[in-house]
CSV table of C-alpha atoms in Angstrom, one decimal:
chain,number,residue,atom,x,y,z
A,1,UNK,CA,-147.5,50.1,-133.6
A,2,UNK,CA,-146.5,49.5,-137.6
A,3,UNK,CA,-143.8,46.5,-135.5
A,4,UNK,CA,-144.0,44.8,-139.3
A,5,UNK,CA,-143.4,47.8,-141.5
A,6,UNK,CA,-140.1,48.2,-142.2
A,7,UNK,CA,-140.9,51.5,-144.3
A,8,UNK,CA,-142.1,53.3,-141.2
A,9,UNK,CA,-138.3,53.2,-139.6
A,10,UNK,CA,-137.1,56.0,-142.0
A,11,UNK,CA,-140.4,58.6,-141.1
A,12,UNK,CA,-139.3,59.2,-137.8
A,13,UNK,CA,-137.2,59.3,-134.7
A,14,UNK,CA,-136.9,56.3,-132.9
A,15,UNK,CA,-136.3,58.3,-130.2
A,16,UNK,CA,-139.8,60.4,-129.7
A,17,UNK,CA,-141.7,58.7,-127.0
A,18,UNK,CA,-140.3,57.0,-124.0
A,19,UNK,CA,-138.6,53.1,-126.0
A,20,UNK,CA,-137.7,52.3,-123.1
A,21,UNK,CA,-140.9,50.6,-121.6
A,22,UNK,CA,-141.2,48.8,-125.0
A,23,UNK,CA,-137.4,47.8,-124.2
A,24,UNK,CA,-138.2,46.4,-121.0
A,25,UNK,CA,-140.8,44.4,-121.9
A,26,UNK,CA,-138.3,43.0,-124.8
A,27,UNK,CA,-135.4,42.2,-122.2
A,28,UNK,CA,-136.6,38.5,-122.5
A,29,UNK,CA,-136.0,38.6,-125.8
A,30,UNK,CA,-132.4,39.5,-125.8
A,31,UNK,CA,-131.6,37.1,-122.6
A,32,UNK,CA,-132.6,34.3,-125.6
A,33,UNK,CA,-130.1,36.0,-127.8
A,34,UNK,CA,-127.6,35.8,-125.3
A,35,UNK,CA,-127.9,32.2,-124.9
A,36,UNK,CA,-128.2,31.6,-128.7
A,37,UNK,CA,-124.9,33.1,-129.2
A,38,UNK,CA,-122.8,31.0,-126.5
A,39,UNK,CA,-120.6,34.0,-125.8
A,40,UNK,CA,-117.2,34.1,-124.7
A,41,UNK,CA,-115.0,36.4,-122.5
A,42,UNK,CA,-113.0,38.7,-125.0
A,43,UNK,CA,-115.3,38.2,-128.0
A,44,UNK,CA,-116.0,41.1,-130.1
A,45,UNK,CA,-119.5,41.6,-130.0
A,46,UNK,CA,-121.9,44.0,-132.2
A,47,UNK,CA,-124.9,44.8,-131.1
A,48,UNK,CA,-127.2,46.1,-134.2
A,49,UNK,CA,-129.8,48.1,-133.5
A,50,UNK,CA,-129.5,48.3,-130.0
A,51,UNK,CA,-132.1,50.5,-128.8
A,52,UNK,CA,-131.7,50.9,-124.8
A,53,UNK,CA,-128.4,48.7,-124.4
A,54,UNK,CA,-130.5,45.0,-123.3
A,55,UNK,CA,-128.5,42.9,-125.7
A,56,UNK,CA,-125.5,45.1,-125.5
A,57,UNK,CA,-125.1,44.9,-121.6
A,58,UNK,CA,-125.9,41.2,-121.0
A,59,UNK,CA,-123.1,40.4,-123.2
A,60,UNK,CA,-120.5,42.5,-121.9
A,61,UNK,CA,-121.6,41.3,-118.3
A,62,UNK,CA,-120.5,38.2,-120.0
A,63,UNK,CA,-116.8,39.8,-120.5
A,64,UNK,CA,-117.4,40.2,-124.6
A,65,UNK,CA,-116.2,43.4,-126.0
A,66,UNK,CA,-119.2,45.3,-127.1
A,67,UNK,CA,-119.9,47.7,-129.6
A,68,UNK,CA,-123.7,49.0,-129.9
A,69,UNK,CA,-124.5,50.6,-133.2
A,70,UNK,CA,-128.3,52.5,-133.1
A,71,UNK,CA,-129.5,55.6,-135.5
A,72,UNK,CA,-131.4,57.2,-132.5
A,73,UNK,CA,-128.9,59.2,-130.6
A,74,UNK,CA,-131.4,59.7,-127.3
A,75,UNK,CA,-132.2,56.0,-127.3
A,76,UNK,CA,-127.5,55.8,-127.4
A,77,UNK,CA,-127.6,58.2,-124.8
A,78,UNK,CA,-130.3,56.0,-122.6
A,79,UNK,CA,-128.2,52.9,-123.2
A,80,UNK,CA,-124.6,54.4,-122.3
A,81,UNK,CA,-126.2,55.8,-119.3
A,82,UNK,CA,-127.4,52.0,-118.4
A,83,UNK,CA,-123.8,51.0,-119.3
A,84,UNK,CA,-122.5,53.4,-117.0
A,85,UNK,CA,-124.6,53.0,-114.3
A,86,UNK,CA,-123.5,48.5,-114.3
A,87,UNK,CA,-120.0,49.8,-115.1
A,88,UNK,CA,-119.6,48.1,-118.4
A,89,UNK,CA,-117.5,49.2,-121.0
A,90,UNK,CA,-119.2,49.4,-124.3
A,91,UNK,CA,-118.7,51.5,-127.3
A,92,UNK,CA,-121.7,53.3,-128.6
A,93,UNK,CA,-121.5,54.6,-132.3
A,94,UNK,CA,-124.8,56.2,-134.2
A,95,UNK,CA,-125.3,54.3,-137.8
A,96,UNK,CA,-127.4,52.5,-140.2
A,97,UNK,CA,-127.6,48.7,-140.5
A,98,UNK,CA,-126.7,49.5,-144.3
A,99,UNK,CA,-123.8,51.4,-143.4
A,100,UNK,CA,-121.7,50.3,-140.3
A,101,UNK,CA,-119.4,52.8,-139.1
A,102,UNK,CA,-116.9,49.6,-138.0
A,103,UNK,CA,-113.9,47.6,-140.2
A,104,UNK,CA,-114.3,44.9,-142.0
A,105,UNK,CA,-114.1,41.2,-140.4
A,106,UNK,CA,-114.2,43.0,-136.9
A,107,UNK,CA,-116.8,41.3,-135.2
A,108,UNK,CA,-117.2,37.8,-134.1
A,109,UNK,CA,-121.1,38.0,-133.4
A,110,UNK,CA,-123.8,40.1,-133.9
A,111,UNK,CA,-127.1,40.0,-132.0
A,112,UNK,CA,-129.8,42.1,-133.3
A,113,UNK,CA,-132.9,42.0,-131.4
A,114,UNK,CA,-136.0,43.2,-133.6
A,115,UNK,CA,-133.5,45.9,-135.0
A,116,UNK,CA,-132.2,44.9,-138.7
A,117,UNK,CA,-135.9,43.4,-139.7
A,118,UNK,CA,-136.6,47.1,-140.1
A,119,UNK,CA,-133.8,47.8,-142.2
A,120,UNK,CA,-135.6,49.3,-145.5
A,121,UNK,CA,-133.1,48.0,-147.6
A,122,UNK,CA,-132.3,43.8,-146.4
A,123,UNK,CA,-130.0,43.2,-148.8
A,124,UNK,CA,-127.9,46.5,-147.9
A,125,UNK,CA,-128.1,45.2,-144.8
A,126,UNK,CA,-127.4,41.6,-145.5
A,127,UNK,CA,-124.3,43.0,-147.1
A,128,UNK,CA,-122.6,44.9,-144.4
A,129,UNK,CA,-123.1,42.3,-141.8
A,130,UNK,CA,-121.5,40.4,-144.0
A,131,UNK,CA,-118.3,42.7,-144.4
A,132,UNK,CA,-117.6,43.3,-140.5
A,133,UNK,CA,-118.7,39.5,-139.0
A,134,UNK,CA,-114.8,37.9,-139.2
A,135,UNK,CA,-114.6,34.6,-140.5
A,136,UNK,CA,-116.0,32.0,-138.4
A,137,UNK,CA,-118.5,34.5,-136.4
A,138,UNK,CA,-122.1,33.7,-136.3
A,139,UNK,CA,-125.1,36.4,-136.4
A,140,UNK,CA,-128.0,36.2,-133.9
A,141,UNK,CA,-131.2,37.7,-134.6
A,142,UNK,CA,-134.9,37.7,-133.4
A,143,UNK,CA,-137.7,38.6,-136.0
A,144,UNK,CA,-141.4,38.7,-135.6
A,145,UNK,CA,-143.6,36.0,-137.1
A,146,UNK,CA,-146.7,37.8,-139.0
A,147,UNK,CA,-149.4,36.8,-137.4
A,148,UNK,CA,-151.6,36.7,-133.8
A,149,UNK,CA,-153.0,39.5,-132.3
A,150,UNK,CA,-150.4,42.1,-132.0
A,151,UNK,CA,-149.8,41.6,-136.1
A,152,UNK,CA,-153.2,42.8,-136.3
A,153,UNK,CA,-152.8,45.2,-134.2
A,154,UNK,CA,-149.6,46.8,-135.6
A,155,UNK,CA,-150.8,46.0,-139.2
A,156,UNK,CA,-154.5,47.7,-138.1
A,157,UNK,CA,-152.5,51.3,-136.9
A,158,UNK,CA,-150.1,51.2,-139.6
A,159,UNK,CA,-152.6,51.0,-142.4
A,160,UNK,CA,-154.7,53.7,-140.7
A,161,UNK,CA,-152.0,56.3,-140.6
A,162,UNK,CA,-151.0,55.0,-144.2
A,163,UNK,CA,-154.5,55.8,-145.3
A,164,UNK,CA,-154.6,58.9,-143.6
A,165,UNK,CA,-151.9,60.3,-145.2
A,166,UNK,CA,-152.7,59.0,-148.2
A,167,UNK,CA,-149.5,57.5,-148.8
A,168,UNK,CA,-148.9,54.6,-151.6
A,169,UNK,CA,-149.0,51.0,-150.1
A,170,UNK,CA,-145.6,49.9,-149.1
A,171,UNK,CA,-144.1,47.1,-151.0
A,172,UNK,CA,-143.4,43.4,-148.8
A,173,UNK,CA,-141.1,43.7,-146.0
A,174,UNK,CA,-138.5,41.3,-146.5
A,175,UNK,CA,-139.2,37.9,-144.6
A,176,UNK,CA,-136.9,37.8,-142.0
A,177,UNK,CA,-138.8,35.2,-139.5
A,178,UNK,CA,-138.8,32.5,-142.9
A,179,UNK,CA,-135.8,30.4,-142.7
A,180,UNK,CA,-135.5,29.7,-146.6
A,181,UNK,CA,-135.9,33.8,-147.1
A,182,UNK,CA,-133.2,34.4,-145.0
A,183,UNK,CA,-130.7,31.6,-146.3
A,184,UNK,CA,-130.9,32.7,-149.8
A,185,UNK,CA,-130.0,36.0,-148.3
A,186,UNK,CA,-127.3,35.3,-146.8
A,187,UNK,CA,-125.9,32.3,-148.6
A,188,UNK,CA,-124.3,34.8,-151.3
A,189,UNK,CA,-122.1,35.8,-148.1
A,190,UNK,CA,-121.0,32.0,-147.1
A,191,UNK,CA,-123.2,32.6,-144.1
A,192,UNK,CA,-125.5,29.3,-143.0
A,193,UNK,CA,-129.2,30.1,-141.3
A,194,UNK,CA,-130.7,27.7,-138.5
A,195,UNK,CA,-133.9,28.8,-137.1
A,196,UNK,CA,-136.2,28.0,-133.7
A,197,UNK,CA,-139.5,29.2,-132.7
A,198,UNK,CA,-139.8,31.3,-129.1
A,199,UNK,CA,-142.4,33.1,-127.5
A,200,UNK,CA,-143.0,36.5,-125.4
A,201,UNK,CA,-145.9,37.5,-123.7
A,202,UNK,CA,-147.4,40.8,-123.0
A,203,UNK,CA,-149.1,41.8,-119.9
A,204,UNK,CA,-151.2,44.8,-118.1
A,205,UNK,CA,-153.8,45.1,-115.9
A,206,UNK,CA,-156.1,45.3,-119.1
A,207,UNK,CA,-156.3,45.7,-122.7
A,208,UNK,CA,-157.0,49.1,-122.1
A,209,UNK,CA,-154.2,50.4,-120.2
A,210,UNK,CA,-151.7,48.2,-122.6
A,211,UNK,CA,-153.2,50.7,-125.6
A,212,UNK,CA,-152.8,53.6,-123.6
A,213,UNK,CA,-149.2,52.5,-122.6
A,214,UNK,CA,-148.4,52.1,-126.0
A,215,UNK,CA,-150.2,55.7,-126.9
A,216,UNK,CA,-148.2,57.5,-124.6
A,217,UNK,CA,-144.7,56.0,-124.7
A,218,UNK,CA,-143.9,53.7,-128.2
A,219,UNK,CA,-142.2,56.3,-131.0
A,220,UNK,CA,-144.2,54.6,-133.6
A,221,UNK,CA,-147.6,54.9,-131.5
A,222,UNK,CA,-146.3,58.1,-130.5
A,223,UNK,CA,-145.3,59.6,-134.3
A,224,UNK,CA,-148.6,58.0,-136.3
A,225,UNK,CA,-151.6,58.7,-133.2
A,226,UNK,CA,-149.9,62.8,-133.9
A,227,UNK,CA,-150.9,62.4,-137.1
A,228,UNK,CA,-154.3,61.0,-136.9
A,229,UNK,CA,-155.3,63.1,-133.7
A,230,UNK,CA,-154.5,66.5,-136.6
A,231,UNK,CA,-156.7,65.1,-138.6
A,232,UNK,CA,-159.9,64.1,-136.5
A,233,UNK,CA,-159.2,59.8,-136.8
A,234,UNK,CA,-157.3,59.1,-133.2
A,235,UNK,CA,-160.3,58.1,-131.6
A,236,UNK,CA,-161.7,56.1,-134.1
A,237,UNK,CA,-158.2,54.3,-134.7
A,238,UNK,CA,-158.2,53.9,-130.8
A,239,UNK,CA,-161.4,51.9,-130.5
A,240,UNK,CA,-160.2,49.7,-133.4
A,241,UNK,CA,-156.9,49.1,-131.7
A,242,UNK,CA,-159.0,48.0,-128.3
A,243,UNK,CA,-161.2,45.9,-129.8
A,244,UNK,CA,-158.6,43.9,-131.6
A,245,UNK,CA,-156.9,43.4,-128.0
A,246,UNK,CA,-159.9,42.2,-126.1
A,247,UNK,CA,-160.9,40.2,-128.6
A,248,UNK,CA,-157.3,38.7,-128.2
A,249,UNK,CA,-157.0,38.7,-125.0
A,250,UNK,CA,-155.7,35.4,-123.2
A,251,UNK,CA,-156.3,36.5,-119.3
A,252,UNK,CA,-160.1,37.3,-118.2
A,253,UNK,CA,-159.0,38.9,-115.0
A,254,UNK,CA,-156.2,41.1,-116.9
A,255,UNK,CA,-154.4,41.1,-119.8
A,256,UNK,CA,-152.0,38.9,-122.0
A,257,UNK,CA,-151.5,38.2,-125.4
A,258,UNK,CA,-148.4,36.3,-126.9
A,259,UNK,CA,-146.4,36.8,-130.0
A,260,UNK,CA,-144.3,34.3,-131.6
A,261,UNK,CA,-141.0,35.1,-133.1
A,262,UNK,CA,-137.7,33.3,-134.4
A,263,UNK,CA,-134.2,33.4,-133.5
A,264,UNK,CA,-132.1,32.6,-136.4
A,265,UNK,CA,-128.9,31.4,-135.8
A,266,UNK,CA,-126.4,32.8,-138.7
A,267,UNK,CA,-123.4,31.1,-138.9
A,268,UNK,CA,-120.5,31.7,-141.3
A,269,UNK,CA,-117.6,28.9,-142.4
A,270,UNK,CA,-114.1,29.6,-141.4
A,271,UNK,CA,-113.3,31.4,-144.5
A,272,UNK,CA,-115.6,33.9,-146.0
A,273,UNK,CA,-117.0,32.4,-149.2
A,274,UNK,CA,-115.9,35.2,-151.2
A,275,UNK,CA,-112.1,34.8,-150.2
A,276,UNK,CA,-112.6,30.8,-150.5
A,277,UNK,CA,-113.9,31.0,-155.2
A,278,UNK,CA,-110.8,32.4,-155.5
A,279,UNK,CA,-108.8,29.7,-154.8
């Protein structure tokens, strides 16, 4: 729930719930970032965000040398465990997109899958990707495109739960999935955007069991149905939630729906533009 509000990341714990079904589900996801970034053996490798480890382990399997940077300690301690468990050597370090705790020009990629779009501040974030990718490194990143069924449904429990609350309407999310957005972003930082189009599907055994999933396990589902269930509105919320997926629905004898999404392709010249003016 709330997947395209990017205000919603600082009001609670990524960590609440159980993130690592939604992981799962996302592990196609990061095999495309993988094979975006045409990795090599010894590369260093950030991975932003990093939620369970999916990104993080596939490119150390690959022989990169991987640091995974994720403000939700439990969801660090999930993904170290994973690391453990394939015997891969990764660092894990808590920290904020807008903040790295790394050196400058220490990175030669960094994969982000659906992490930095929810950075609250872009250009913060923009900023220190900038100041640890080395010159020549590229960033890979996957962002939502706003619109299909589960935008409504995200945008539909979000607005509840902001209503609820009475809260202010958030301002626009920065537009990660739009190419030119994202170049004028970057291009301050010498860093080139290509984008393509990719899809990922959804499936349960109906759309109600998918909501109920998603009730029980995802930390914004999880954090904003605790809320409206104090407040008398769960239910009502719930059968808005299931009608929007059934309505969607692309498999009669099941479930399915499909979101679209972009993997932009960052890539920076050999020398950082900043270094190159003063010449």
């Amino acid at each position: 729930m709330g997947a395209d509000d990017g205000e919603a990341r600082r009001s609670f714990d990524w960590g609440v719930g159980r993130y690592e079904s939604t992981a799962e589900r996302l592990l196609p996801v990061a095999h495309v970032l993988i094979e975006s970034a045409a990795l090599h053996a010894g590369e260093r490798v950030l991975d932003l965000g990093c939620g369970t480890g999916n990104a993080a382990l596939l490119a150390a399997a690959q022989g990169a040398r991987v640091t995974a940077v994720d403000p939700a300690v439990r969801l660090l301690d999930a993904a170290r465990a994973r690391a453990v468990n394939e015997g891969l050597d990764i660092t894990f370090l808590p920290g904020e997109a807008a903040s790295l705790p790394l050196g400058d020009a220490s990175m030669d990629a960094i994969l982000s899958v659906f992490a930095v779009i929810f950075a609250p501040d872009a250009a913060g974030a923009a900023a220190e990707m900038s100041r640890v990718l080395a010159a020549g490194g590229r960033i890979i990143l996957s962002a939502w495109i706003p619109q299909g069924t589960m935008f409504e449904f995200t945008s539909a429990a979000s607005e509840a739960v902001r209503q609820a609350l009475g809260a202010p309407r958030p301002p626009e999310p920065f537009a990660w999935h739009d190419r030119d957005a994202l170049a004028g972003l970057l291009a301050p930082h010498g860093i080139d955007v290509a984008v393509e189009q990719h899809s990922v599907s959804f499936t349960d055994v109906s759309p109600a069991a998918y909501l109920d999933g998603q009730a029980r396990d995802h930390p914004m589902a999880v954090a904003g149905l605790a809320v409206l269930d104090g407040l008398g509105q769960a239910e009502s919320l719930r059968a808005r939630l299931l009608q929007i997926l059934e309505t969607g629905n692309e498999e009669p004898t099941g479930f399915r729906i499909t979101s679209r999404y972009v993997v932009a392709t960052c890539r920076r010249e050999t020398e950082p533009f900043a270094t190159r003016t003063r010449h």
